[in-house]
Amino acid sequence: MNPRTMTLHDADPLPARVNILGTGVSAVDLREAVRQSDALIRSGGHGYICCADAHSIVEALRDPMHRNALNGAFLTVADGMPLVWLGRLQGRASIGRVYGPDFMLAMCELSVERGWRHFFYGGAPGIASRLRARLGKQFPGLHMVGTYTPPYRPLDSIEEAELAAFVEETRPDVLWVGLGSPKQERFMAQHYGKLLCHLMVGVGAAFDFHAGAVHEAPRWLHPTGLQWTYRLLQEPQRLGRRYLACVPAFLWNVALQTAGLRSFSLDA
């Protein structure tokens, strides 16, 4: 899937991407990601946005389906600081961190003015409803049209039809997907063009953070690239194995790519 077919603005091309281990990461910051999303929705276009971090990049190395989902997105933004540093190392000064929870809040703030309709898909039972309630208090006038909490497995055919009918009925502009990576990227790639919305955005833990179910890392830790250590301390059993496998693999392959000892293609 060519992401450049997802916008109607031929005069407003999508941002350049930097090649990080075979994943094309969009050279945008938070402000530009919101601007691009605004342009897509206002034009009547369709697409999805992936918020990538080191874990997602390593998953893409192992799983071609996940890599294709990232590379087929309207935007794949740098959710983690290591991706920002690597992008700047490749000469893209315009790249900045687009942290999923911050992107969600920025889009909600703008959408009060724009009148966008929001739908929340994902989270543990009760999380999407809590998220909806808290965002409604934070952004009076925010138009939230539905939530759907899926089971911890792929949807069956009846559930797929139910979801599609619900989305068609509510007609959201933005469908937020909080399944965690790589599930949310696969979901968006598989449902792109099937669910009637302009934009799907995978934001992972943003549902838990903004619903008040999980504490975010302190803001001073965000620029250091060590935000993952805070999450690891919160959920060592769930995240320990992930980071033990991810961090060494990411650093090793980045070293090979940076030294020119291994190349990674953006093609499928």
Backbone as JSON, one array per atom type, in Angstrom:
{
  "sequence": "MNPRTMTLHDADPLPARVNILGTGVSAVDLREAVRQSDALIRSGGHGYICCADAHSIVEALRDPMHRNALNGAFLTVADGMPLVWLGRLQGRASIGRVYGPDFMLAMCELSVERGWRHFFYGGAPGIASRLRARLGKQFPGLHMVGTYTPPYRPLDSIEEAELAAFVEETRPDVLWVGLGSPKQERFMAQHYGKLLCHLMVGVGAAFDFHAGAVHEAPRWLHPTGLQWTYRLLQEPQRLGRRYLACVPAFLWNVALQTAGLRSFSLDA",
  "N": [[0.84, -1.18, 0.0], [0.61, 2.16, -0.9], [1.43, 4.96, 0.88], [1.19, 7.51, -0.08], [-1.05, 7.71, -1.6], [-3.09, 8.27, 0.05], [-3.88, 10.84, 0.63], [-5.67, 13.71, -0.49], [-4.43, 15.95, -1.32], [-2.47, 16.83, -3.7], [-0.8, 18.94, -4.04], [0.23, 19.32, -1.6], [2.39, 17.54, -0.47], [3.14, 14.47, 1.29], [5.24, 14.35, 4.25], [8.83, 13.83, 4.09], [10.46, 10.67, 4.72], [12.5, 8.97, 7.1], [14.81, 6.32, 7.01], [14.72, 3.88, 9.25], [15.99, 1.09, 10.17], [14.6, -0.19, 8.13], [12.04, 0.72, 8.42], [10.02, 3.37, 7.49], [10.11, 6.43, 8.89], [8.21, 9.23, 9.53], [9.3, 12.54, 8.96], [8.44, 14.58, 10.97], [7.22, 16.88, 13.47], [5.26, 17.32, 16.49], [3.46, 19.46, 16.03], [3.4, 19.56, 13.19], [2.44, 17.02, 12.6], [-0.16, 17.18, 13.58], [-1.08, 19.21, 11.89], [-0.93, 17.96, 9.38], [-2.78, 15.91, 9.78], [-5.11, 17.37, 10.17], [-5.35, 18.55, 7.63], [-5.81, 16.25, 6.1], [-8.28, 15.27, 7.09], [-9.98, 17.46, 6.6], [-9.91, 17.54, 3.88], [-11.36, 15.38, 3.18], [-10.06, 13.0, 2.98], [-8.52, 9.74, 3.64], [-6.86, 7.64, 5.98], [-4.28, 6.19, 8.12], [-2.48, 6.49, 11.22], [0.59, 5.62, 12.65], [2.24, 5.35, 15.74], [5.42, 5.08, 16.37], [7.95, 3.35, 18.21], [11.09, 2.18, 19.62], [10.57, -0.51, 20.21], [8.48, -1.1, 18.41], [9.82, -0.79, 16.01], [11.69, -2.87, 16.12], [9.94, -5.05, 16.18], [9.0, -4.8, 13.59], [11.23, -5.57, 12.16], [11.2, -8.28, 12.57], [8.75, -9.12, 11.69], [7.25, -9.1, 8.7], [4.6, -8.35, 8.06], [3.94, -6.5, 10.02], [5.85, -4.53, 9.48], [5.02, -3.75, 6.93], [2.58, -2.62, 7.62], [3.41, -0.37, 9.1], [4.89, 1.02, 7.14], [2.94, 1.49, 5.3], [1.34, 3.43, 6.32], [-0.41, 6.57, 6.62], [0.96, 8.51, 8.12], [3.89, 7.65, 9.89], [4.98, 8.17, 12.92], [7.55, 9.45, 15.12], [7.49, 8.15, 18.1], [9.22, 7.7, 20.13], [12.22, 8.99, 21.67], [14.79, 7.92, 20.77], [14.28, 7.39, 18.05], [13.9, 9.94, 17.08], [16.47, 11.05, 17.46], [17.95, 9.44, 15.71], [16.75, 10.12, 13.29], [17.48, 12.81, 13.05], [20.2, 12.46, 12.9], [20.33, 11.47, 10.37], [19.99, 13.74, 8.94], [17.52, 15.05, 9.04], [16.27, 17.65, 10.27], [13.76, 18.48, 10.89], [12.36, 16.55, 12.22], [10.64, 15.52, 15.12], [9.64, 14.54, 18.44], [6.63, 12.76, 18.49], [4.61, 12.09, 20.64], [2.29, 9.69, 21.48], [0.1, 10.0, 23.5], [0.21, 12.82, 23.86], [-0.31, 13.68, 21.27], [-2.94, 12.81, 20.96], [-4.28, 14.52, 22.79], [-3.72, 17.02, 21.64], [-5.06, 16.79, 19.2], [-7.68, 16.49, 20.12], [-8.08, 18.99, 21.3], [-7.95, 20.72, 19.04], [-10.09, 19.69, 17.63], [-12.4, 20.49, 18.93], [-12.84, 23.01, 17.96], [-13.0, 22.35, 15.23], [-15.08, 20.54, 15.12], [-14.9, 17.78, 14.9], [-15.67, 14.29, 15.02], [-15.29, 11.69, 17.38], [-14.18, 8.34, 18.02], [-13.6, 5.6, 20.14], [-11.63, 2.81, 20.24], [-10.75, -0.09, 21.84], [-8.66, -0.92, 24.71], [-8.9, -2.14, 28.12], [-11.82, -3.65, 29.7], [-14.1, -1.09, 30.49], [-12.23, 0.98, 30.34], [-12.29, 2.6, 27.98], [-14.71, 3.95, 28.35], [-14.2, 5.39, 30.69], [-12.13, 6.96, 29.72], [-13.49, 8.46, 27.78], [-15.22, 9.95, 29.43], [-13.4, 11.48, 30.98], [-12.01, 12.94, 29.02], [-14.12, 14.42, 28.05], [-14.6, 16.18, 30.16], [-12.2, 17.56, 30.18], [-12.13, 18.74, 27.69], [-14.53, 20.6, 26.97], [-17.36, 20.35, 24.9], [-16.27, 18.56, 23.14], [-16.81, 16.18, 20.65], [-17.8, 13.09, 21.04], [-18.52, 9.99, 19.83], [-18.73, 7.24, 20.17], [-17.72, 4.09, 21.72], [-15.81, 1.07, 21.8], [-15.08, -1.96, 23.17], [-12.94, -4.44, 22.51], [-12.61, -8.08, 22.51], [-9.89, -10.07, 23.97], [-8.63, -11.18, 21.66], [-8.6, -11.92, 18.12], [-11.28, -10.38, 16.3], [-14.33, -12.1, 15.63], [-16.36, -13.04, 12.77], [-18.95, -12.11, 13.17], [-18.58, -10.16, 15.14], [-16.89, -8.44, 13.74], [-18.66, -7.48, 11.78], [-20.5, -6.22, 13.44], [-18.92, -4.17, 14.58], [-18.24, -2.71, 12.25], [-20.79, -1.85, 11.48], [-21.49, -0.25, 13.64], [-19.55, 1.77, 13.53], [-20.17, 2.82, 11.02], [-22.7, 3.83, 11.56], [-22.19, 5.82, 13.49], [-20.3, 7.46, 12.3], [-17.5, 8.52, 12.71], [-14.88, 11.01, 12.6], [-12.3, 10.66, 13.53], [-10.85, 7.69, 14.55], [-9.76, 6.31, 17.34], [-7.3, 3.99, 18.31], [-6.55, 1.75, 20.72], [-4.8, -0.66, 21.33], [-2.26, -1.51, 21.84], [1.08, -2.16, 20.64], [2.19, -4.86, 18.56], [-0.48, -5.09, 17.77], [-2.33, -2.99, 17.31], [-1.38, -1.68, 15.03], [-1.57, -3.67, 13.08], [-4.32, -4.03, 13.14], [-5.26, -1.54, 12.16], [-4.13, -1.47, 9.57], [-5.41, -3.65, 8.43], [-8.07, -2.91, 8.56], [-8.25, -0.55, 7.26], [-10.0, 1.41, 5.0], [-12.2, -0.2, 5.3], [-13.59, 0.49, 7.57], [-15.69, 3.2, 8.19], [-14.31, 5.96, 8.49], [-12.32, 8.94, 8.66], [-9.71, 9.03, 9.69], [-7.59, 6.79, 11.36], [-5.9, 6.23, 14.4], [-3.26, 4.82, 16.1], [-2.61, 4.6, 19.42], [-1.79, 3.2, 21.64], [-0.81, 3.02, 24.96], [-2.04, 5.39, 25.64], [-4.78, 5.39, 26.12], [-4.98, 4.17, 28.69], [-3.44, 5.99, 30.19], [-4.77, 8.53, 29.91], [-7.25, 7.83, 30.86], [-6.74, 7.58, 33.47], [-5.89, 5.21, 34.57], [-3.3, 4.25, 34.59], [-0.18, 5.54, 35.6], [1.67, 8.11, 34.02], [5.12, 8.5, 32.97], [7.31, 10.82, 34.68], [7.48, 14.18, 33.4], [10.03, 15.25, 33.1], [11.56, 13.1, 32.46], [10.97, 12.38, 29.88], [12.47, 13.62, 27.64], [14.86, 12.22, 27.76], [14.97, 9.73, 26.63], [14.63, 7.54, 28.19], [12.18, 6.85, 29.13], [10.93, 4.43, 28.99], [11.98, 2.95, 31.09], [10.62, 3.72, 33.34], [8.05, 2.75, 32.85], [8.69, 0.07, 32.83], [9.36, -0.38, 35.52], [6.87, -0.05, 36.6], [5.37, -2.15, 35.48], [6.8, -4.79, 35.63], [6.61, -7.6, 35.17], [5.02, -7.88, 32.87], [6.31, -6.27, 30.96], [9.03, -6.78, 31.14], [10.22, -8.97, 29.71], [9.75, -8.08, 27.11], [11.35, -5.73, 26.86], [13.86, -6.74, 27.43], [14.37, -8.26, 25.2], [14.02, -6.42, 23.18], [15.6, -3.98, 23.45], [18.5, -4.62, 23.26], [18.48, -5.74, 20.63], [17.59, -3.61, 19.07], [19.63, -1.64, 19.49], [21.89, -3.01, 18.5], [21.28, -3.47, 15.77], [20.88, -0.85, 14.88], [23.47, 0.13, 15.21], [24.79, -1.39, 13.25], [23.48, -0.45, 10.93], [24.11, 2.29, 11.01], [26.89, 2.24, 10.8], [27.12, 1.38, 8.24], [27.28, -1.31, 7.72], [25.18, -2.94, 7.35], [22.27, -2.9, 5.37], [18.9, -1.75, 5.18], [15.93, -2.25, 3.61], [13.15, -0.23, 2.55], [11.2, -1.31, 1.07], [8.64, -3.79, 0.55]],
  "CA": [[0.0, 0.0, 0.0], [1.4, 3.39, -1.01], [0.8, 5.95, 1.74], [0.96, 8.78, -0.76], [-2.37, 7.7, -2.22], [-4.1, 8.44, 1.07], [-4.25, 12.23, 0.78], [-6.19, 14.31, -1.7], [-3.69, 17.17, -1.61], [-1.25, 16.58, -4.46], [0.08, 20.11, -3.88], [0.7, 19.3, -0.22], [2.87, 16.16, -0.37], [3.46, 13.97, 2.62], [6.62, 14.61, 4.65], [9.86, 12.82, 3.83], [10.64, 9.67, 5.77], [13.86, 8.5, 7.34], [14.85, 4.86, 7.06], [15.24, 3.35, 10.5], [15.94, -0.38, 10.14], [13.61, -0.64, 7.18], [10.77, 1.41, 8.65], [10.04, 4.78, 7.11], [9.56, 7.27, 9.96], [7.91, 10.55, 8.99], [10.12, 13.6, 9.53], [7.53, 15.61, 11.45], [7.08, 17.05, 14.91], [3.87, 17.24, 16.92], [2.68, 20.48, 15.33], [3.21, 19.19, 11.79], [1.57, 15.84, 12.55], [-1.54, 17.68, 13.73], [-1.44, 19.94, 10.67], [-1.16, 16.98, 8.32], [-4.03, 15.23, 10.09], [-6.16, 18.35, 9.91], [-5.5, 18.66, 6.17], [-6.4, 15.01, 5.59], [-9.7, 15.2, 7.46], [-10.73, 18.53, 5.94], [-9.97, 17.24, 2.45], [-12.17, 14.19, 2.96], [-9.19, 11.87, 2.72], [-8.56, 8.61, 4.57], [-5.55, 7.06, 6.29], [-4.05, 5.85, 9.52], [-1.22, 6.98, 11.78], [1.27, 4.75, 13.61], [3.19, 5.99, 16.64], [6.45, 4.04, 16.46], [9.08, 3.46, 19.12], [12.1, 1.16, 19.35], [9.91, -1.83, 20.23], [7.74, -1.27, 17.16], [10.8, -0.95, 14.93], [12.24, -4.23, 16.23], [8.87, -5.94, 15.73], [8.95, -4.72, 12.13], [12.35, -6.38, 11.65], [10.87, -9.7, 12.71], [7.44, -9.44, 11.13], [6.98, -8.29, 7.5], [3.25, -7.78, 8.1], [4.0, -5.3, 10.86], [6.62, -3.53, 8.73], [4.16, -3.24, 5.87], [1.59, -1.75, 8.25], [4.07, 0.9, 9.41], [5.29, 1.71, 5.92], [1.75, 1.83, 4.54], [0.54, 4.41, 7.05], [-0.41, 7.97, 6.2], [2.15, 8.97, 8.83], [4.46, 6.85, 10.97], [5.68, 9.23, 13.64], [8.54, 9.02, 16.11], [6.93, 8.22, 19.45], [10.33, 7.59, 21.08], [13.35, 9.88, 21.4], [15.84, 7.33, 19.94], [13.95, 7.56, 16.63], [14.16, 11.36, 16.78], [17.92, 11.24, 17.34], [18.41, 8.79, 14.48], [16.27, 10.92, 12.17], [18.33, 14.0, 12.94], [21.5, 11.98, 12.45], [20.2, 11.32, 8.92], [19.86, 15.05, 8.32], [16.16, 15.56, 9.05], [16.13, 18.5, 11.44], [12.34, 18.73, 11.14], [11.74, 15.47, 12.98], [10.52, 15.71, 16.56], [8.86, 13.48, 19.06], [5.17, 12.83, 18.44], [4.21, 11.18, 21.71], [0.9, 9.36, 21.23], [-0.83, 10.67, 24.4], [0.19, 14.26, 23.57], [-0.97, 13.85, 19.98], [-4.37, 12.67, 21.21], [-4.77, 15.74, 23.42], [-3.65, 18.11, 20.67], [-6.14, 16.59, 18.24], [-8.94, 16.78, 20.81], [-8.18, 20.44, 21.45], [-8.3, 21.3, 17.74], [-11.37, 19.19, 17.13], [-13.5, 21.27, 19.5], [-13.06, 24.06, 16.95], [-13.33, 21.77, 13.93], [-16.3, 19.75, 15.19], [-14.64, 16.38, 14.55], [-16.32, 13.24, 15.8], [-14.27, 10.75, 17.86], [-14.59, 7.0, 18.41], [-12.49, 4.98, 20.87], [-11.64, 1.35, 20.09], [-9.65, -0.74, 22.55], [-8.58, -0.81, 26.16], [-9.54, -3.15, 28.96], [-13.21, -3.28, 29.99], [-14.32, 0.12, 31.27], [-11.23, 2.02, 30.11], [-12.75, 3.55, 26.96], [-15.76, 4.78, 28.93], [-13.53, 6.34, 31.58], [-11.41, 7.9, 28.85], [-14.48, 9.36, 27.19], [-15.7, 10.85, 30.47], [-12.36, 12.42, 31.38], [-11.76, 13.87, 27.92], [-15.26, 15.33, 27.98], [-14.39, 17.23, 31.16], [-11.02, 18.35, 29.81], [-12.4, 19.48, 26.46], [-15.98, 20.8, 26.82], [-17.78, 20.46, 23.51], [-15.67, 17.5, 22.34], [-17.88, 15.34, 20.12], [-17.39, 11.69, 21.13], [-19.72, 9.32, 19.32], [-18.83, 5.81, 20.46], [-16.6, 3.3, 22.22], [-15.95, -0.37, 21.56], [-14.04, -2.72, 23.87], [-12.87, -5.76, 21.87], [-12.06, -9.18, 23.32], [-8.45, -10.26, 23.86], [-8.42, -12.11, 20.54], [-9.14, -11.32, 16.89], [-12.73, -10.36, 16.19], [-14.91, -13.07, 14.71], [-17.08, -12.4, 11.66], [-20.11, -11.39, 13.72], [-18.05, -8.95, 15.8], [-16.42, -7.55, 12.67], [-19.84, -6.84, 11.2], [-21.05, -5.34, 14.47], [-18.07, -2.99, 14.66], [-18.39, -1.93, 11.02], [-22.1, -1.21, 11.5], [-21.45, 0.79, 14.67], [-18.77, 2.88, 13.0], [-20.96, 3.43, 9.92], [-23.81, 4.57, 12.16], [-21.71, 6.98, 14.25], [-19.54, 8.29, 11.35], [-16.44, 9.32, 13.33], [-13.77, 11.52, 11.79], [-11.08, 10.04, 14.07], [-11.06, 6.46, 15.31], [-8.57, 6.06, 18.15], [-7.11, 2.55, 18.51], [-5.68, 1.51, 21.88], [-4.6, -2.11, 21.49], [-0.85, -1.83, 22.02], [1.8, -2.58, 19.43], [1.85, -4.57, 17.16], [-1.88, -5.38, 17.45], [-3.08, -1.85, 16.79], [-0.94, -1.39, 13.66], [-2.18, -4.68, 12.22], [-5.75, -3.73, 13.07], [-5.5, -0.39, 11.27], [-3.81, -1.84, 8.19], [-6.42, -4.6, 7.96], [-9.39, -2.28, 8.51], [-8.21, 0.66, 6.44], [-10.92, 1.3, 3.87], [-13.36, -1.01, 5.67], [-14.31, 1.24, 8.59], [-16.0, 4.5, 7.61], [-13.77, 7.1, 9.22], [-11.24, 9.58, 7.9], [-8.38, 8.8, 10.24], [-7.38, 5.92, 12.5], [-4.62, 6.55, 15.06], [-2.88, 3.87, 17.14], [-1.96, 5.36, 20.49], [-1.3, 2.33, 22.7], [-1.1, 3.25, 26.38], [-2.73, 6.67, 25.86], [-6.09, 5.11, 26.72], [-4.78, 3.97, 30.12], [-2.93, 7.23, 30.8], [-5.79, 9.59, 29.98], [-8.36, 7.34, 31.67], [-6.3, 7.59, 34.86], [-5.66, 3.84, 35.05], [-1.85, 4.04, 34.69], [0.54, 6.81, 35.73], [2.71, 8.39, 33.03], [6.44, 8.86, 33.49], [7.46, 12.26, 34.89], [7.81, 14.89, 32.17], [11.46, 15.48, 32.98], [12.19, 11.89, 31.94], [10.62, 12.18, 28.47], [13.52, 13.92, 26.65], [16.09, 11.44, 27.96], [14.91, 8.44, 25.95], [14.57, 6.47, 29.2], [10.82, 6.77, 29.63], [10.57, 3.01, 29.09], [12.39, 2.39, 32.38], [9.54, 4.01, 34.29], [6.98, 1.78, 32.58], [9.19, -1.24, 33.24], [9.24, -0.45, 36.97], [5.44, -0.18, 36.92], [4.84, -3.44, 35.04], [7.98, -5.59, 35.31], [6.3, -8.93, 34.65], [4.49, -7.79, 31.51], [7.2, -5.57, 30.04], [10.42, -7.16, 31.3], [10.68, -9.8, 28.59], [9.74, -7.28, 25.89], [12.49, -4.83, 26.8], [15.07, -7.54, 27.41], [14.59, -8.67, 23.82], [13.96, -5.29, 22.25], [16.65, -2.95, 23.55], [19.75, -5.04, 22.61], [18.29, -5.92, 19.19], [17.51, -2.28, 18.47], [20.94, -1.0, 19.51], [22.8, -3.75, 17.62], [20.96, -3.23, 14.36], [21.15, 0.56, 14.6], [24.92, 0.25, 15.05], [25.13, -1.94, 11.93], [23.0, 0.45, 9.88], [24.85, 3.55, 11.08], [28.25, 1.98, 10.32], [27.07, 0.97, 6.86], [27.58, -2.74, 7.61], [23.95, -3.62, 6.94], [21.26, -1.99, 4.84], [17.53, -2.16, 5.42], [15.08, -1.7, 2.55], [11.79, 0.17, 2.9], [10.27, -2.06, 0.22], [8.11, -5.03, 1.14]],
  "C": [[0.88, 1.24, 0.0], [0.75, 4.48, -0.17], [0.51, 7.25, 1.02], [-0.35, 8.82, -1.54], [-3.46, 8.05, -1.22], [-4.51, 9.88, 1.28], [-4.73, 12.77, -0.56], [-5.4, 15.53, -2.12], [-2.41, 16.85, -2.36], [-0.27, 17.73, -4.3], [0.67, 20.17, -2.47], [1.21, 17.9, 0.08], [3.17, 15.77, 1.07], [4.92, 14.22, 2.95], [7.55, 13.48, 4.24], [9.93, 11.86, 5.01], [12.12, 9.33, 5.9], [13.8, 6.99, 7.51], [15.51, 4.42, 8.35], [14.98, 1.85, 10.52], [14.82, -0.9, 9.24], [12.22, -0.08, 7.39], [10.93, 2.87, 8.29], [9.34, 5.62, 8.16], [9.41, 8.69, 9.44], [8.69, 11.64, 9.73], [9.25, 14.78, 9.93], [7.66, 15.74, 12.96], [5.59, 17.05, 15.25], [2.99, 18.24, 16.16], [2.39, 20.08, 13.89], [2.34, 17.95, 11.66], [0.11, 16.23, 12.7], [-1.97, 18.4, 12.47], [-1.74, 18.99, 9.52], [-2.49, 16.24, 8.53], [-5.23, 16.13, 9.81], [-6.43, 18.46, 8.41], [-6.17, 17.42, 5.59], [-7.9, 14.97, 5.86], [-10.5, 16.25, 6.69], [-10.85, 18.3, 4.44], [-10.92, 16.09, 2.13], [-11.36, 12.95, 2.68], [-9.31, 10.8, 3.8], [-7.14, 8.1, 4.79], [-5.45, 6.67, 7.74], [-2.65, 6.28, 9.92], [-0.7, 5.97, 12.79], [2.24, 5.57, 14.44], [4.26, 4.95, 16.98], [7.51, 4.38, 17.51], [10.06, 2.33, 18.81], [11.49, -0.24, 19.31], [9.2, -2.1, 18.91], [8.69, -1.5, 15.99], [11.4, -2.36, 14.94], [11.19, -5.25, 15.8], [8.79, -5.95, 14.21], [10.09, -5.49, 11.48], [11.97, -7.86, 11.6], [9.63, -10.09, 11.92], [7.15, -8.55, 9.92], [5.59, -7.67, 7.48], [3.22, -6.49, 8.91], [4.76, -4.19, 10.13], [5.78, -2.92, 7.62], [3.09, -2.3, 6.42], [2.19, -0.38, 8.57], [4.37, 1.69, 8.15], [4.1, 2.08, 5.04], [0.9, 2.91, 5.19], [0.61, 5.78, 6.39], [0.78, 8.69, 6.82], [2.59, 7.87, 9.79], [5.39, 7.77, 11.73], [6.6, 8.64, 14.7], [7.98, 9.23, 17.51], [8.03, 8.17, 20.5], [11.5, 8.47, 20.69], [14.47, 9.22, 20.6], [15.55, 7.47, 18.44], [14.17, 9.01, 16.19], [15.65, 11.59, 16.57], [18.45, 10.62, 16.05], [17.95, 9.57, 13.24], [17.11, 12.17, 11.97], [19.73, 13.64, 12.49], [21.5, 11.79, 10.93], [19.9, 12.64, 8.21], [18.47, 15.64, 8.32], [15.93, 16.37, 10.33], [14.67, 18.73, 11.82], [11.69, 17.67, 12.02], [11.74, 15.81, 14.47], [9.68, 14.6, 17.14], [7.36, 13.76, 18.94], [4.65, 11.76, 19.4], [2.7, 10.95, 21.6], [-0.1, 10.04, 22.17], [-0.91, 12.17, 24.17], [-0.51, 14.55, 22.25], [-2.49, 13.75, 20.15], [-4.94, 13.95, 21.8], [-4.77, 16.92, 22.45], [-4.77, 18.01, 19.64], [-7.5, 16.87, 18.87], [-9.14, 18.29, 20.96], [-8.6, 21.1, 20.13], [-9.7, 20.9, 17.3], [-12.57, 19.87, 17.77], [-13.86, 22.4, 18.54], [-13.56, 23.48, 15.64], [-14.66, 21.0, 13.93], [-16.12, 18.3, 14.8], [-15.34, 15.44, 15.53], [-15.29, 12.15, 16.13], [-14.9, 9.43, 18.31], [-13.38, 6.33, 19.05], [-12.63, 3.46, 20.84], [-10.46, 0.76, 20.84], [-9.73, -0.53, 24.05], [-9.24, -1.97, 26.86], [-10.98, -2.72, 29.25], [-13.31, -2.06, 30.9], [-13.37, 1.25, 30.96], [-11.73, 3.06, 29.1], [-13.83, 4.47, 27.5], [-15.18, 5.81, 29.89], [-12.78, 7.4, 30.79], [-12.37, 8.93, 28.28], [-14.96, 10.39, 28.22], [-14.66, 11.9, 30.84], [-12.03, 13.42, 30.28], [-12.9, 14.87, 27.77], [-15.15, 16.46, 28.98], [-13.25, 18.15, 30.77], [-11.28, 19.23, 28.6], [-13.91, 19.63, 26.29], [-16.34, 21.04, 25.35], [-17.18, 19.41, 22.6], [-16.76, 16.5, 21.93], [-17.39, 13.89, 20.06], [-18.62, 10.82, 20.87], [-19.8, 7.84, 19.64], [-17.56, 5.22, 21.05], [-16.89, 1.83, 21.91], [-14.78, -1.07, 22.24], [-13.99, -4.12, 23.27], [-12.39, -6.82, 22.83], [-10.55, -9.29, 23.13], [-8.12, -11.35, 22.83], [-8.9, -11.4, 19.29], [-10.66, -11.37, 16.88], [-13.21, -11.48, 15.28], [-15.78, -12.33, 13.69], [-18.28, -11.61, 12.15], [-19.67, -10.09, 14.38], [-17.52, -7.95, 14.79], [-17.59, -6.77, 12.07], [-20.47, -5.85, 12.17], [-20.26, -4.05, 14.57], [-18.26, -2.11, 13.44], [-19.73, -1.19, 11.01], [-22.14, -0.06, 12.5], [-20.7, 2.01, 14.16], [-19.53, 3.58, 11.87], [-22.09, 4.29, 10.48], [-23.34, 5.87, 12.81], [-20.87, 7.93, 13.41], [-18.46, 9.14, 12.03], [-15.46, 9.87, 12.28], [-12.46, 10.84, 12.21], [-11.46, 8.83, 14.89], [-9.75, 6.14, 16.02], [-8.49, 4.57, 18.48], [-6.1, 2.35, 19.64], [-5.54, 0.04, 22.17], [-3.18, -2.47, 21.88], [-0.24, -2.32, 20.73], [2.27, -4.03, 19.61], [0.38, -4.78, 16.79], [-2.58, -4.2, 16.79], [-2.66, -1.5, 15.36], [-1.54, -2.41, 12.69], [-3.67, -4.41, 12.05], [-6.02, -2.61, 12.07], [-5.23, -0.74, 9.82], [-4.89, -2.75, 7.61], [-7.78, -3.94, 7.77], [-9.41, -0.97, 7.75], [-9.08, 0.46, 5.2], [-12.17, 0.51, 4.17], [-14.22, -0.32, 6.73], [-14.47, 2.68, 8.11], [-15.59, 5.63, 8.56], [-12.68, 7.71, 8.37], [-9.86, 9.16, 8.39], [-8.46, 7.82, 11.4], [-5.99, 6.23, 13.07], [-4.39, 5.52, 16.16], [-2.07, 4.55, 18.22], [-1.63, 4.53, 21.72], [-1.77, 2.71, 24.1], [-1.81, 4.57, 26.65], [-4.09, 6.47, 26.48], [-5.95, 4.99, 28.24], [-4.34, 5.25, 30.82], [-4.05, 8.25, 30.99], [-7.04, 9.15, 30.72], [-8.01, 7.35, 33.16], [-6.03, 6.22, 35.44], [-4.19, 3.55, 35.29], [-1.19, 5.41, 34.75], [1.6, 6.93, 34.62], [4.04, 8.66, 33.74], [6.51, 10.37, 33.71], [7.94, 12.96, 33.61], [9.31, 15.12, 32.0], [12.19, 14.29, 32.37], [11.98, 11.73, 30.44], [11.76, 12.49, 27.5], [14.75, 13.03, 26.72], [16.12, 10.15, 27.15], [14.8, 7.27, 26.9], [13.18, 6.33, 29.81], [10.37, 5.32, 29.83], [10.94, 2.41, 30.43], [11.31, 2.61, 33.44], [8.4, 3.01, 34.11], [7.41, 0.37, 33.02], [9.07, -1.42, 34.75], [7.78, -0.62, 37.4], [4.91, -1.58, 36.61], [5.98, -4.38, 34.67], [7.67, -6.95, 34.7], [5.83, -8.87, 33.2], [5.51, -7.24, 30.53], [8.65, -6.03, 30.11], [10.95, -7.95, 30.12], [10.74, -8.99, 27.3], [11.01, -6.44, 25.78], [13.81, -5.6, 26.78], [15.41, -7.99, 25.99], [14.76, -7.48, 22.89], [15.19, -4.4, 22.27], [17.97, -3.42, 22.92], [19.62, -5.19, 21.1], [18.25, -4.59, 18.48], [18.89, -1.64, 18.38], [21.91, -1.68, 18.55], [22.53, -3.44, 16.16], [21.14, -1.77, 13.97], [22.65, 0.78, 14.4], [25.35, -0.27, 13.69], [24.69, -1.01, 10.81], [23.82, 1.74, 9.85], [26.27, 3.39, 10.54], [28.28, 1.56, 8.87], [27.36, -0.51, 6.65], [26.35, -3.55, 7.24], [22.96, -2.58, 6.43], [19.88, -2.61, 5.05], [16.63, -1.46, 4.39], [13.71, -1.32, 3.09], [10.75, -0.6, 2.09], [9.83, -3.33, 0.93], [8.97, -6.21, 0.74]]
}
